[in-house]
PDB file of C-alpha atoms and ligand atoms in Angstrom:
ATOM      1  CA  UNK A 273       0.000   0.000   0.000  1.00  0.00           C
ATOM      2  CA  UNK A 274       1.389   3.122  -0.901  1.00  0.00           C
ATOM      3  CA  UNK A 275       2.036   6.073   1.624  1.00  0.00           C
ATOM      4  CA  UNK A 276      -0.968   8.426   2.955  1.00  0.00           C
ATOM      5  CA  UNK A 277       0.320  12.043   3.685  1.00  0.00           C
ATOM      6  CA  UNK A 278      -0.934  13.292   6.703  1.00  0.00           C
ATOM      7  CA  UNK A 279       0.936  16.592   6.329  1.00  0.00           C
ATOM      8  CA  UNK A 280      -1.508  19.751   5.734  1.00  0.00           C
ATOM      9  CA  UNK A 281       0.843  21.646   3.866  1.00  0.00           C
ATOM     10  CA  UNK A 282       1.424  18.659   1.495  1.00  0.00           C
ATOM     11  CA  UNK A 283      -2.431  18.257   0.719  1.00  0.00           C
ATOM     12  CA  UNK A 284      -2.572  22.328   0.397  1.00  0.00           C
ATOM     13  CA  UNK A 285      -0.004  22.380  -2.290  1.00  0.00           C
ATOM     14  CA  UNK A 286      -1.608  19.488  -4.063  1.00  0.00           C
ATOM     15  CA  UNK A 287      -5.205  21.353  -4.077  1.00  0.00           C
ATOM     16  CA  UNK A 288      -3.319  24.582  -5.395  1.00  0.00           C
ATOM     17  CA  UNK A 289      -1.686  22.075  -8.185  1.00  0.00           C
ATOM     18  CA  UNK A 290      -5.345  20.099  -8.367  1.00  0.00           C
ATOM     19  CA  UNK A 291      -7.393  23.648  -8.800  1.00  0.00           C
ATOM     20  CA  UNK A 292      -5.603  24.754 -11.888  1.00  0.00           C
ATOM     21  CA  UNK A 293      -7.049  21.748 -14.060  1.00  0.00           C
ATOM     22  CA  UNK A 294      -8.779  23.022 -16.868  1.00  0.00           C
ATOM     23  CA  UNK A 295     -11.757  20.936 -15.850  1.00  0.00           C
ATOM     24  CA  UNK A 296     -12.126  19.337 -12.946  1.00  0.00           C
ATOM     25  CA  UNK A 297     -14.340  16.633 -11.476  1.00  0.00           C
ATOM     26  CA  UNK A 298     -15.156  17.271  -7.710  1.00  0.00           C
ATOM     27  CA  UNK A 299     -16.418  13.387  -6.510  1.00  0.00           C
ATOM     28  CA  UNK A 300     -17.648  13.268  -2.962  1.00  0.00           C
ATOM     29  CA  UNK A 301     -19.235  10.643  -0.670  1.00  0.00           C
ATOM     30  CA  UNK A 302     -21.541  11.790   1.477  1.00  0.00           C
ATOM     31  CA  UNK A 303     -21.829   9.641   5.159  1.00  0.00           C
ATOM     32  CA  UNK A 304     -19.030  10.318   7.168  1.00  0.00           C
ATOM     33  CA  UNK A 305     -17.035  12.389   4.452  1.00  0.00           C
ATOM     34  CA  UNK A 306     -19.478  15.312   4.273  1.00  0.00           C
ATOM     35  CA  UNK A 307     -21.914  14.341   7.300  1.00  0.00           C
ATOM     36  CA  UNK A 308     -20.930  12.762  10.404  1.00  0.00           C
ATOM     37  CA  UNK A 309     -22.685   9.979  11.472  1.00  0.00           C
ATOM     38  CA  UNK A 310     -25.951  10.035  13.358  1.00  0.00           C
ATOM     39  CA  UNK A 311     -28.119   7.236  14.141  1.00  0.00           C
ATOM     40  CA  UNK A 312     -30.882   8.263  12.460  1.00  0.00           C
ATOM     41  CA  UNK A 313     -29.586   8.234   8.860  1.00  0.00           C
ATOM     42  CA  UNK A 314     -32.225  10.917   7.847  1.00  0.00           C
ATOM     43  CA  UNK A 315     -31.892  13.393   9.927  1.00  0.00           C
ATOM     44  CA  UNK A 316     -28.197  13.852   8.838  1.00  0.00           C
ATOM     45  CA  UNK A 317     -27.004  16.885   6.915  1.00  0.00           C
ATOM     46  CA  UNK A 318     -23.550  17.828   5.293  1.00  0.00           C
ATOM     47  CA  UNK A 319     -21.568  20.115   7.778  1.00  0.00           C
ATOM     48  CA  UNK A 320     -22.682  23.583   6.883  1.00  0.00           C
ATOM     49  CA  UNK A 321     -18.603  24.971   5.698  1.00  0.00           C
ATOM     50  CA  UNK A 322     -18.271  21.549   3.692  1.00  0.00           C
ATOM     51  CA  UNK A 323     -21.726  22.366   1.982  1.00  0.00           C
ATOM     52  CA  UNK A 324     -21.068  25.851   0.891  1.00  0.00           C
ATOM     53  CA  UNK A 325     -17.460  24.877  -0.425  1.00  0.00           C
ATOM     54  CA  UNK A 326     -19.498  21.980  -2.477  1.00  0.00           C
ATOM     55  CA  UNK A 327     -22.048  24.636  -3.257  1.00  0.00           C
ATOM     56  CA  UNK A 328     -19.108  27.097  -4.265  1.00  0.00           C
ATOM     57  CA  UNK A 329     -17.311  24.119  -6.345  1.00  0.00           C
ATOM     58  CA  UNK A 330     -20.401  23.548  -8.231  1.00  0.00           C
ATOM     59  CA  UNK A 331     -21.123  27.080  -9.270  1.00  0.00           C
ATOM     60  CA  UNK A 332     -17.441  27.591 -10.686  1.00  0.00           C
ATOM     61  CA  UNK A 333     -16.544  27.384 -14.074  1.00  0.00           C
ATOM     62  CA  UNK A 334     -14.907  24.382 -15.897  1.00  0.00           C
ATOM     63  CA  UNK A 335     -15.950  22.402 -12.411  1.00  0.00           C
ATOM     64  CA  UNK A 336     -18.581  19.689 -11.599  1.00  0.00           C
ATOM     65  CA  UNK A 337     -19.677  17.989  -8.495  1.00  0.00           C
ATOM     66  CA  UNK A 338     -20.818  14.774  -8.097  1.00  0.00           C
ATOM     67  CA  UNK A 339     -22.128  13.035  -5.278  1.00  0.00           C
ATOM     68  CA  UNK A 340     -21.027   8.872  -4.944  1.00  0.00           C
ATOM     69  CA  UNK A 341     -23.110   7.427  -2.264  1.00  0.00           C
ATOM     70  CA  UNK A 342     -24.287   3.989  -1.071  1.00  0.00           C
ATOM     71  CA  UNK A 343     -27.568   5.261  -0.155  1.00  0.00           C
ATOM     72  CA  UNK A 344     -30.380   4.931  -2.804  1.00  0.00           C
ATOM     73  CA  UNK A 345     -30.438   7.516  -5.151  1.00  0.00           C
ATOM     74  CA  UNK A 346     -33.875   8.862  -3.750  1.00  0.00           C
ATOM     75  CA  UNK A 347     -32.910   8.989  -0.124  1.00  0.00           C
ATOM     76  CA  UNK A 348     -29.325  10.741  -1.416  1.00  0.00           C
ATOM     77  CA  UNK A 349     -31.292  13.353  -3.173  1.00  0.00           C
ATOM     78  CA  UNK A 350     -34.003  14.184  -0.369  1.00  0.00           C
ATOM     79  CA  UNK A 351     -31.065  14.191   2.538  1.00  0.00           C
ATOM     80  CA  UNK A 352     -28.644  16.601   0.893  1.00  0.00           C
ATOM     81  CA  UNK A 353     -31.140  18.245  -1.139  1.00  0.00           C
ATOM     82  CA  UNK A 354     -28.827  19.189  -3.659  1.00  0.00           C
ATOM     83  CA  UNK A 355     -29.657  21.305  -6.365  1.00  0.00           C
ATOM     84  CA  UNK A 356     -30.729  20.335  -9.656  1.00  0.00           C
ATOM     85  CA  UNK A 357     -27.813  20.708 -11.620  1.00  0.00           C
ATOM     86  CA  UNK A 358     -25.872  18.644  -9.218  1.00  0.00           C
ATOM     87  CA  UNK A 359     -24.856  14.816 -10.693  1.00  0.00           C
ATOM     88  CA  UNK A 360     -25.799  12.387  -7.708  1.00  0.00           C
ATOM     89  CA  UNK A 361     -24.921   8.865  -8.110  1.00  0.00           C
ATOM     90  CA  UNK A 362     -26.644   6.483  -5.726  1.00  0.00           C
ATOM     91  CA  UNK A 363     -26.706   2.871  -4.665  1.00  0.00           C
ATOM     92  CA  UNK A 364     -22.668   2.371  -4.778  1.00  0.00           C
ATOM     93  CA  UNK A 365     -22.823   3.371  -8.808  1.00  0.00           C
ATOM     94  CA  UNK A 366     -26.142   1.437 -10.040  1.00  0.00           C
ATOM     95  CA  UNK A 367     -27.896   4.445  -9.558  1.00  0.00           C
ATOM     96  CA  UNK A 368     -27.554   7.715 -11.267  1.00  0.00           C
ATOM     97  CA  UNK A 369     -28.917  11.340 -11.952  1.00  0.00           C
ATOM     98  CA  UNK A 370     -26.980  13.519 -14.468  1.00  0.00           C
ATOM     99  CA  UNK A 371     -27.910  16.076 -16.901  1.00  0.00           C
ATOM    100  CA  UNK A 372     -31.640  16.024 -15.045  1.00  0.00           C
ATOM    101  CA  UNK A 373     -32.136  12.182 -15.835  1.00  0.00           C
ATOM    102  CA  UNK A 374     -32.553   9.231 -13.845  1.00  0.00           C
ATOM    103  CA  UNK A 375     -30.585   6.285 -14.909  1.00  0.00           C
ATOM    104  CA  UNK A 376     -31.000   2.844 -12.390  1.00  0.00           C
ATOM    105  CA  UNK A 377     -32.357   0.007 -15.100  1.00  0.00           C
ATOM    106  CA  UNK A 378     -32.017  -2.755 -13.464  1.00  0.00           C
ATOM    107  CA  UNK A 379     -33.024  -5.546 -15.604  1.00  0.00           C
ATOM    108  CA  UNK A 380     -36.306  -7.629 -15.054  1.00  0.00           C
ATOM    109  CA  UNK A 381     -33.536 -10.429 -14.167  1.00  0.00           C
ATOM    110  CA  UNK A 382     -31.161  -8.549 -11.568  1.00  0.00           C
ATOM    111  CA  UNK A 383     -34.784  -7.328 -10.057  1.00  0.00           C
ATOM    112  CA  UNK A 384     -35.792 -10.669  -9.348  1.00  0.00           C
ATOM    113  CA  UNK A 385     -32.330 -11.447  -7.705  1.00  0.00           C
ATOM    114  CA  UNK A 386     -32.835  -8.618  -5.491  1.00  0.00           C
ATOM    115  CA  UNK A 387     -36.900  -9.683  -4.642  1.00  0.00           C
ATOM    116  CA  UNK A 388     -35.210 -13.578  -3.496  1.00  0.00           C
ATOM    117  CA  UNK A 389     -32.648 -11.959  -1.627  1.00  0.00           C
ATOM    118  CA  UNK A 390     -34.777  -9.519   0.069  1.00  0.00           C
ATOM    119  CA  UNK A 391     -37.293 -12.254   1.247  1.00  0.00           C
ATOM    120  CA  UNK A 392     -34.476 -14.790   2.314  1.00  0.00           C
ATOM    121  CA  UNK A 393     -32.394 -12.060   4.521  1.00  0.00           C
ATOM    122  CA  UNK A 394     -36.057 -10.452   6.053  1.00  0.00           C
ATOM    123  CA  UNK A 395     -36.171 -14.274   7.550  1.00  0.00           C
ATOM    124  CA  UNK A 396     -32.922 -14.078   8.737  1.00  0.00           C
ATOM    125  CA  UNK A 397     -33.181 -10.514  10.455  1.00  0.00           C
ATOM    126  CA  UNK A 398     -36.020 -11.053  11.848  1.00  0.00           C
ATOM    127  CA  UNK A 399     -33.816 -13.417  14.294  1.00  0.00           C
ATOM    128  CA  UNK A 400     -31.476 -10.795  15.148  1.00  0.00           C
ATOM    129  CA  UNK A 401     -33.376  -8.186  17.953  1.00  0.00           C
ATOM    130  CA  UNK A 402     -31.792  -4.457  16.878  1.00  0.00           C
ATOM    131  CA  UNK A 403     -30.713  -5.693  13.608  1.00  0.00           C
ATOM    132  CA  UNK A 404     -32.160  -3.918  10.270  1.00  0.00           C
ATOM    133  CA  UNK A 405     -32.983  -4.564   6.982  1.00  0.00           C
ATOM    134  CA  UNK A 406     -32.776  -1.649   4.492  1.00  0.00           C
ATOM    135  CA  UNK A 407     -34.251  -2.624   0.985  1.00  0.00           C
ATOM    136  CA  UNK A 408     -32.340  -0.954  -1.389  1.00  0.00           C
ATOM    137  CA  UNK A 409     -33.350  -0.618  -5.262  1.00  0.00           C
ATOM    138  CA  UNK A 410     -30.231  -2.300  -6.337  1.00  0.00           C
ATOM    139  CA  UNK A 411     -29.580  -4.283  -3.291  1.00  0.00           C
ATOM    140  CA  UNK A 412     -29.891  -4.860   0.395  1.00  0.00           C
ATOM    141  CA  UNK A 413     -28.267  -3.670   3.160  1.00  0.00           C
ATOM    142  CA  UNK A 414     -27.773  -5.038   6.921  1.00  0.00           C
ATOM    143  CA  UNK A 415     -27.615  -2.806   9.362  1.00  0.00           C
ATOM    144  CA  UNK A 416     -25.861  -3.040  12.855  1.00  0.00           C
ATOM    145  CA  UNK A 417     -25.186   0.273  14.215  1.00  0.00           C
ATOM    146  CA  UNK A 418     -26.018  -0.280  17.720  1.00  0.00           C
ATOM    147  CA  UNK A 419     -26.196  -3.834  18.090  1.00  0.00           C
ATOM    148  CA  UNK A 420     -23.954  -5.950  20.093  1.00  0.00           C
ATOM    149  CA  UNK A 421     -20.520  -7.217  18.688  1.00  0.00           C
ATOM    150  CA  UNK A 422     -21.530 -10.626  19.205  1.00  0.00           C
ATOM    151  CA  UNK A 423     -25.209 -10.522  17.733  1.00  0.00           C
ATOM    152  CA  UNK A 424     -23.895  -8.353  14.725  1.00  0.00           C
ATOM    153  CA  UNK A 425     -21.316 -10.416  13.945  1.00  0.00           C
ATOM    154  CA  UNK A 426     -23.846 -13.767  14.034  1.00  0.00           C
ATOM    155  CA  UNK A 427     -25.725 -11.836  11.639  1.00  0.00           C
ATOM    156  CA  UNK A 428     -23.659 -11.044   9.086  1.00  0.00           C
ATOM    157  CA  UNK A 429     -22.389 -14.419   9.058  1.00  0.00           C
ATOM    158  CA  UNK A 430     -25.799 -15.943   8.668  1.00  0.00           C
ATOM    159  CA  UNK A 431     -27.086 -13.239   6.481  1.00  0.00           C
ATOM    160  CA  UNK A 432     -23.603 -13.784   3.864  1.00  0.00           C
ATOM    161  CA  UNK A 433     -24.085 -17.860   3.926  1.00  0.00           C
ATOM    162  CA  UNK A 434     -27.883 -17.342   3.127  1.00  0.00           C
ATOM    163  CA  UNK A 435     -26.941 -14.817   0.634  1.00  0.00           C
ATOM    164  CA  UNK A 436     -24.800 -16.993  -1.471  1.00  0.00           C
ATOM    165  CA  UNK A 437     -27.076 -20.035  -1.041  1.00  0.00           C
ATOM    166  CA  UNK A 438     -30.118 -17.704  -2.702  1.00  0.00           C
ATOM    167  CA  UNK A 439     -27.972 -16.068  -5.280  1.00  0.00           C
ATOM    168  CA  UNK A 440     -24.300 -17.761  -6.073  1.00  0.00           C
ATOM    169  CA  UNK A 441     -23.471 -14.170  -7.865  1.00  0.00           C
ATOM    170  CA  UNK A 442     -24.085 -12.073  -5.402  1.00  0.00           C
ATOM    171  CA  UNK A 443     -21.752  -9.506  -4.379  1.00  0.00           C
ATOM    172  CA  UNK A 444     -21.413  -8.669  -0.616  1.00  0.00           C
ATOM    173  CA  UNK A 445     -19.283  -5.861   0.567  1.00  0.00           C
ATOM    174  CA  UNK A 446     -18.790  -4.534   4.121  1.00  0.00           C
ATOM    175  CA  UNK A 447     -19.062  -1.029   5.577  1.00  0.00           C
ATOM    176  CA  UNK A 448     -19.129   0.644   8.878  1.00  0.00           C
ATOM    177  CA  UNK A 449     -22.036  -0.925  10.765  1.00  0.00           C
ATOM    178  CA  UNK A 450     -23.489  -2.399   7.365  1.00  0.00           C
ATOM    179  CA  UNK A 451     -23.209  -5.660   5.067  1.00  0.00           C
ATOM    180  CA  UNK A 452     -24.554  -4.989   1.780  1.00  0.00           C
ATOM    181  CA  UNK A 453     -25.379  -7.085  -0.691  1.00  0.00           C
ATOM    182  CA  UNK A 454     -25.810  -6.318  -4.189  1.00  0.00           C
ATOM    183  CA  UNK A 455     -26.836  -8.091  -7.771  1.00  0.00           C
ATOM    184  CA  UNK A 456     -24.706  -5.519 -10.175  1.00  0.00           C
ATOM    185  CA  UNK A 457     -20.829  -5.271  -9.970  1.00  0.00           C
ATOM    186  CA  UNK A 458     -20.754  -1.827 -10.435  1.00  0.00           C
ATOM    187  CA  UNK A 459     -18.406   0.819  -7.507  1.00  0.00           C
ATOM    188  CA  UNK A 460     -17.802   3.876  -6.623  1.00  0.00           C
ATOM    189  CA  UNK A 461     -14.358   3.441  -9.149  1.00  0.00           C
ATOM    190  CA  UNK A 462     -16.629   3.050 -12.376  1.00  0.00           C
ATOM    191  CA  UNK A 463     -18.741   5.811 -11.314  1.00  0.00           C
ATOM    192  CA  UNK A 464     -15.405   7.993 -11.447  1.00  0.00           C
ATOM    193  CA  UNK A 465     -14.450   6.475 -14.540  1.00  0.00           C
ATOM    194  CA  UNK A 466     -17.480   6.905 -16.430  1.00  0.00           C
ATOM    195  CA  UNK A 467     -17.761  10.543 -15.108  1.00  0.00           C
ATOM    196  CA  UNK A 468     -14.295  11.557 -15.887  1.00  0.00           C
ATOM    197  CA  UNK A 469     -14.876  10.833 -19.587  1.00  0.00           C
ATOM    198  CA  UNK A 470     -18.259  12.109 -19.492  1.00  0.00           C
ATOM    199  CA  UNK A 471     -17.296  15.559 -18.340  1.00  0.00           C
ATOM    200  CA  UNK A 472     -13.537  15.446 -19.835  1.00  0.00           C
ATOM    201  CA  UNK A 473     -12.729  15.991 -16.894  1.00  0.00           C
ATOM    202  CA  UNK A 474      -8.478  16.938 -16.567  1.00  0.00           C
ATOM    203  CA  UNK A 475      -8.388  15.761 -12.482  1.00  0.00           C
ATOM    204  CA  UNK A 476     -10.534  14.367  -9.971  1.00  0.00           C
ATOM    205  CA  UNK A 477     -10.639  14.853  -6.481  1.00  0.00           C
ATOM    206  CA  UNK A 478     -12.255  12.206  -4.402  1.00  0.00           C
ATOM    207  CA  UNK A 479     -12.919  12.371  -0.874  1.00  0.00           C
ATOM    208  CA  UNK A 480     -14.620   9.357   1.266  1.00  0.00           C
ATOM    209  CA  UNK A 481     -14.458   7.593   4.641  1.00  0.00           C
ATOM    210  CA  UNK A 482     -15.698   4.057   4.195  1.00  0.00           C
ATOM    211  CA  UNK A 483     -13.963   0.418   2.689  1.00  0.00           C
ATOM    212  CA  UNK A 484     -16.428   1.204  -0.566  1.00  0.00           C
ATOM    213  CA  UNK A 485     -14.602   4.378  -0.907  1.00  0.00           C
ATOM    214  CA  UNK A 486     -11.371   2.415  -1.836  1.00  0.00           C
ATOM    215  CA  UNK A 487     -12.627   1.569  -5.269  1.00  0.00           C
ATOM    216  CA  UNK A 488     -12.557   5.175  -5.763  1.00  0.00           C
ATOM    217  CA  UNK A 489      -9.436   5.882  -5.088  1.00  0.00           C
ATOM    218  CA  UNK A 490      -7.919   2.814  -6.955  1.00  0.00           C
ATOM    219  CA  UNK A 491      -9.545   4.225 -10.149  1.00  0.00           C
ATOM    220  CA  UNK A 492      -7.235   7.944  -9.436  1.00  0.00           C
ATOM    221  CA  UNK A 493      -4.575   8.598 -11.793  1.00  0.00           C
ATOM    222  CA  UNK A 494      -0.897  11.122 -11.825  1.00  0.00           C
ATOM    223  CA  UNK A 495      -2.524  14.562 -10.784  1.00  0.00           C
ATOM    224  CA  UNK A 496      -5.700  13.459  -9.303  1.00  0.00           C
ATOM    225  CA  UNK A 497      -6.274  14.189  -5.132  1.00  0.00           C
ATOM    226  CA  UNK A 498      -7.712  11.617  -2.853  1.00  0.00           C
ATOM    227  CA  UNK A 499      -8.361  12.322   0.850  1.00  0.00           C
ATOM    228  CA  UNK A 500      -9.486   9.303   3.425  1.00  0.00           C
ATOM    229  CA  UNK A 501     -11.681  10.600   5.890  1.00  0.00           C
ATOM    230  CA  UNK A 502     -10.696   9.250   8.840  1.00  0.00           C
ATOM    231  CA  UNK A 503      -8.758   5.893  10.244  1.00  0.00           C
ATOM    232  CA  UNK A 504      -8.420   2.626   8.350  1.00  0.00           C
ATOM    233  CA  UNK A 505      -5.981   0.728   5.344  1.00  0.00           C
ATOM    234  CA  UNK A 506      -6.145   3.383   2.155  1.00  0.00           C
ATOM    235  CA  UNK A 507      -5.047   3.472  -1.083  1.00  0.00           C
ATOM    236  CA  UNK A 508      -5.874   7.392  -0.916  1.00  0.00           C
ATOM    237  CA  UNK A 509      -3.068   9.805  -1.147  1.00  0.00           C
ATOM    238  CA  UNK A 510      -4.166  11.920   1.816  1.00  0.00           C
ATOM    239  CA  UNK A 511      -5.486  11.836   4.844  1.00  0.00           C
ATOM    240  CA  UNK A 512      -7.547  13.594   7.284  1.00  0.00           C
ATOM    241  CA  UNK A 513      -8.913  12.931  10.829  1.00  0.00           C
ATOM    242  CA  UNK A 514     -13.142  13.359  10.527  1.00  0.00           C
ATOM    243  CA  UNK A 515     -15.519  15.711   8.557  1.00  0.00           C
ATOM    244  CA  UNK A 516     -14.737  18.967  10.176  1.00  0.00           C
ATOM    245  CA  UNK A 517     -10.802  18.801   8.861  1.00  0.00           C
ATOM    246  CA  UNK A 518     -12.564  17.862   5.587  1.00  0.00           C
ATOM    247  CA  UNK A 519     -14.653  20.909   5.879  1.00  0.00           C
ATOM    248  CA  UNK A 520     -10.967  22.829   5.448  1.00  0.00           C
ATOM    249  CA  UNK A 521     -10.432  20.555   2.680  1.00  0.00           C
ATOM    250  CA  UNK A 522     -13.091  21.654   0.759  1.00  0.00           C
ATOM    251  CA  UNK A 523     -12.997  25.355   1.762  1.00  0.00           C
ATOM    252  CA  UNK A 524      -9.845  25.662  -0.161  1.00  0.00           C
ATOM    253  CA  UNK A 525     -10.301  23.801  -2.820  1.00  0.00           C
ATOM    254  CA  UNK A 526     -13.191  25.965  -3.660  1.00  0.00           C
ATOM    255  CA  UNK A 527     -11.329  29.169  -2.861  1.00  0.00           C
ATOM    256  CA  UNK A 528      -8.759  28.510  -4.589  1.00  0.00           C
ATOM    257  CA  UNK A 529     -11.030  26.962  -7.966  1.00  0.00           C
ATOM    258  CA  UNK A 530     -13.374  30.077  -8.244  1.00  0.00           C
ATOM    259  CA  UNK A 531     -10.838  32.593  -8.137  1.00  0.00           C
ATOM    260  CA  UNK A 532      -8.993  31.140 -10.426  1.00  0.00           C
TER     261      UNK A 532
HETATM  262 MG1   MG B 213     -19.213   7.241   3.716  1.00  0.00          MG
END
């Protein structure tokens, strides 16, 4: 794994390098890279700074914003209420809104998958007190924020074996507090990818918190600024310690991209 700079003066001279691209891509999760965490996922908002510096990014010339998310795309637009104009991508890449349009098209096939999964992990939760099911469009996730190591942990076990049994191509990936389980191999990465040549975009900054995140940052190239929020294994290039030190991030970046 290669080195994550901690140093703020490193990451500030990257953003000055980063916020002369002739057009830049601004990708951002939103759970713990421009929230923080509450237990009620919808009464979360973005920190205020972080969402006038996104606000500020978008409204700059030559510079888009997108929004990565494992929510669903619905629940990703209500929560941050983000303006029209703004691309949101939902549901770890399945789902999508750019240019005004809604793009999630699962086939009649992969919607099936998700109906026998759904029914077979309901069974399974309902064994679990605390533990939640969250049906997803493209998917299903487990959660376990509150629950007891022990009975979380028994959970996702039984909820991955039952998983696979119901659906042999499933793909499972773990989060903070959540297993998720999904029908379409599709991540945060090709999201990036497909936006970058989309927009024609020159860089990409990335910023996230969470093991899905990592995708993201595999897909940067020479040029392009990643920032981990928070602790944990990265393959991002930076690092910073929680939202609020993001909010700094973000600040600059968008100071230093609409006076350009
Ligand atoms: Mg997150």
């Amino acid at each position: 794994m290669p080195e994550t700079v901690t140093d703020p003066s490193a990451l500030s001279s990257a953003l000055e390098t980063l916020a002369a691209a002739p057009r830049l891509l601004v990708a951002l999760d939103f759970d713990g890279t421009l929230a923080p965490f509450a237990d009620d996922p919808a009464q979360v908002g973005a920190l205020p700074g972080s969402w006038a510096a996104v606000l500020t990014l978008q409204r700059a010339r030559d510079t888009e914003v997108v929004l990565v998310s494992g929510r669903p795309l619905d629940g990703l637009a209500r929560v941050t209420q983000a303006p029209d104009g703004m691309a949101l991508v939902g549901s770890h890449g399945v789902e999508w809104r750019v240019d005004g349009h809604d793009e999630d098209a699962l086939t009649d096939d992969e919607s099936a998958r998700v109906q026998r999964l759904g029914a077979a992990l309901d069974e399974v939760v309902s064994r679990y007190p605390g533990v939640r099911i969250e049906h997803k469009p493209a998917g299903l996730g487990i959660h376990t924020r509150g629950v007891d190591a022990e009975t979380a942990a028994a959970a996702d076990a039984e909820a991955s074996r039952v998983a696979h049994e119901v659906d042999d191509a499933v793909l499972e990936r773990g989060g903070k507090d959540i297993l998720e389980f999904a029908v379409r191999h599709v991540t945060k990465g090709d999201a990036i990818d497909r936006l970058r040549e989309l927009r024609g975009a020159d860089a990409v900054f990335f910023a996230g918190d969470d093991v899905t995140d990592e995708d993201g940052f595999r897909v940067l190239r020479e040029g392009d600024v990643g920032v981990k929020v928070g602790q944990g294994d990265t393959l991002a290039g930076y690092r910073v310690t929680d939202p609020a030190a993001l909010t700094e991030v973000l600040k600059q970046l968008a100071r230093a991209r609409a006076t350009r």
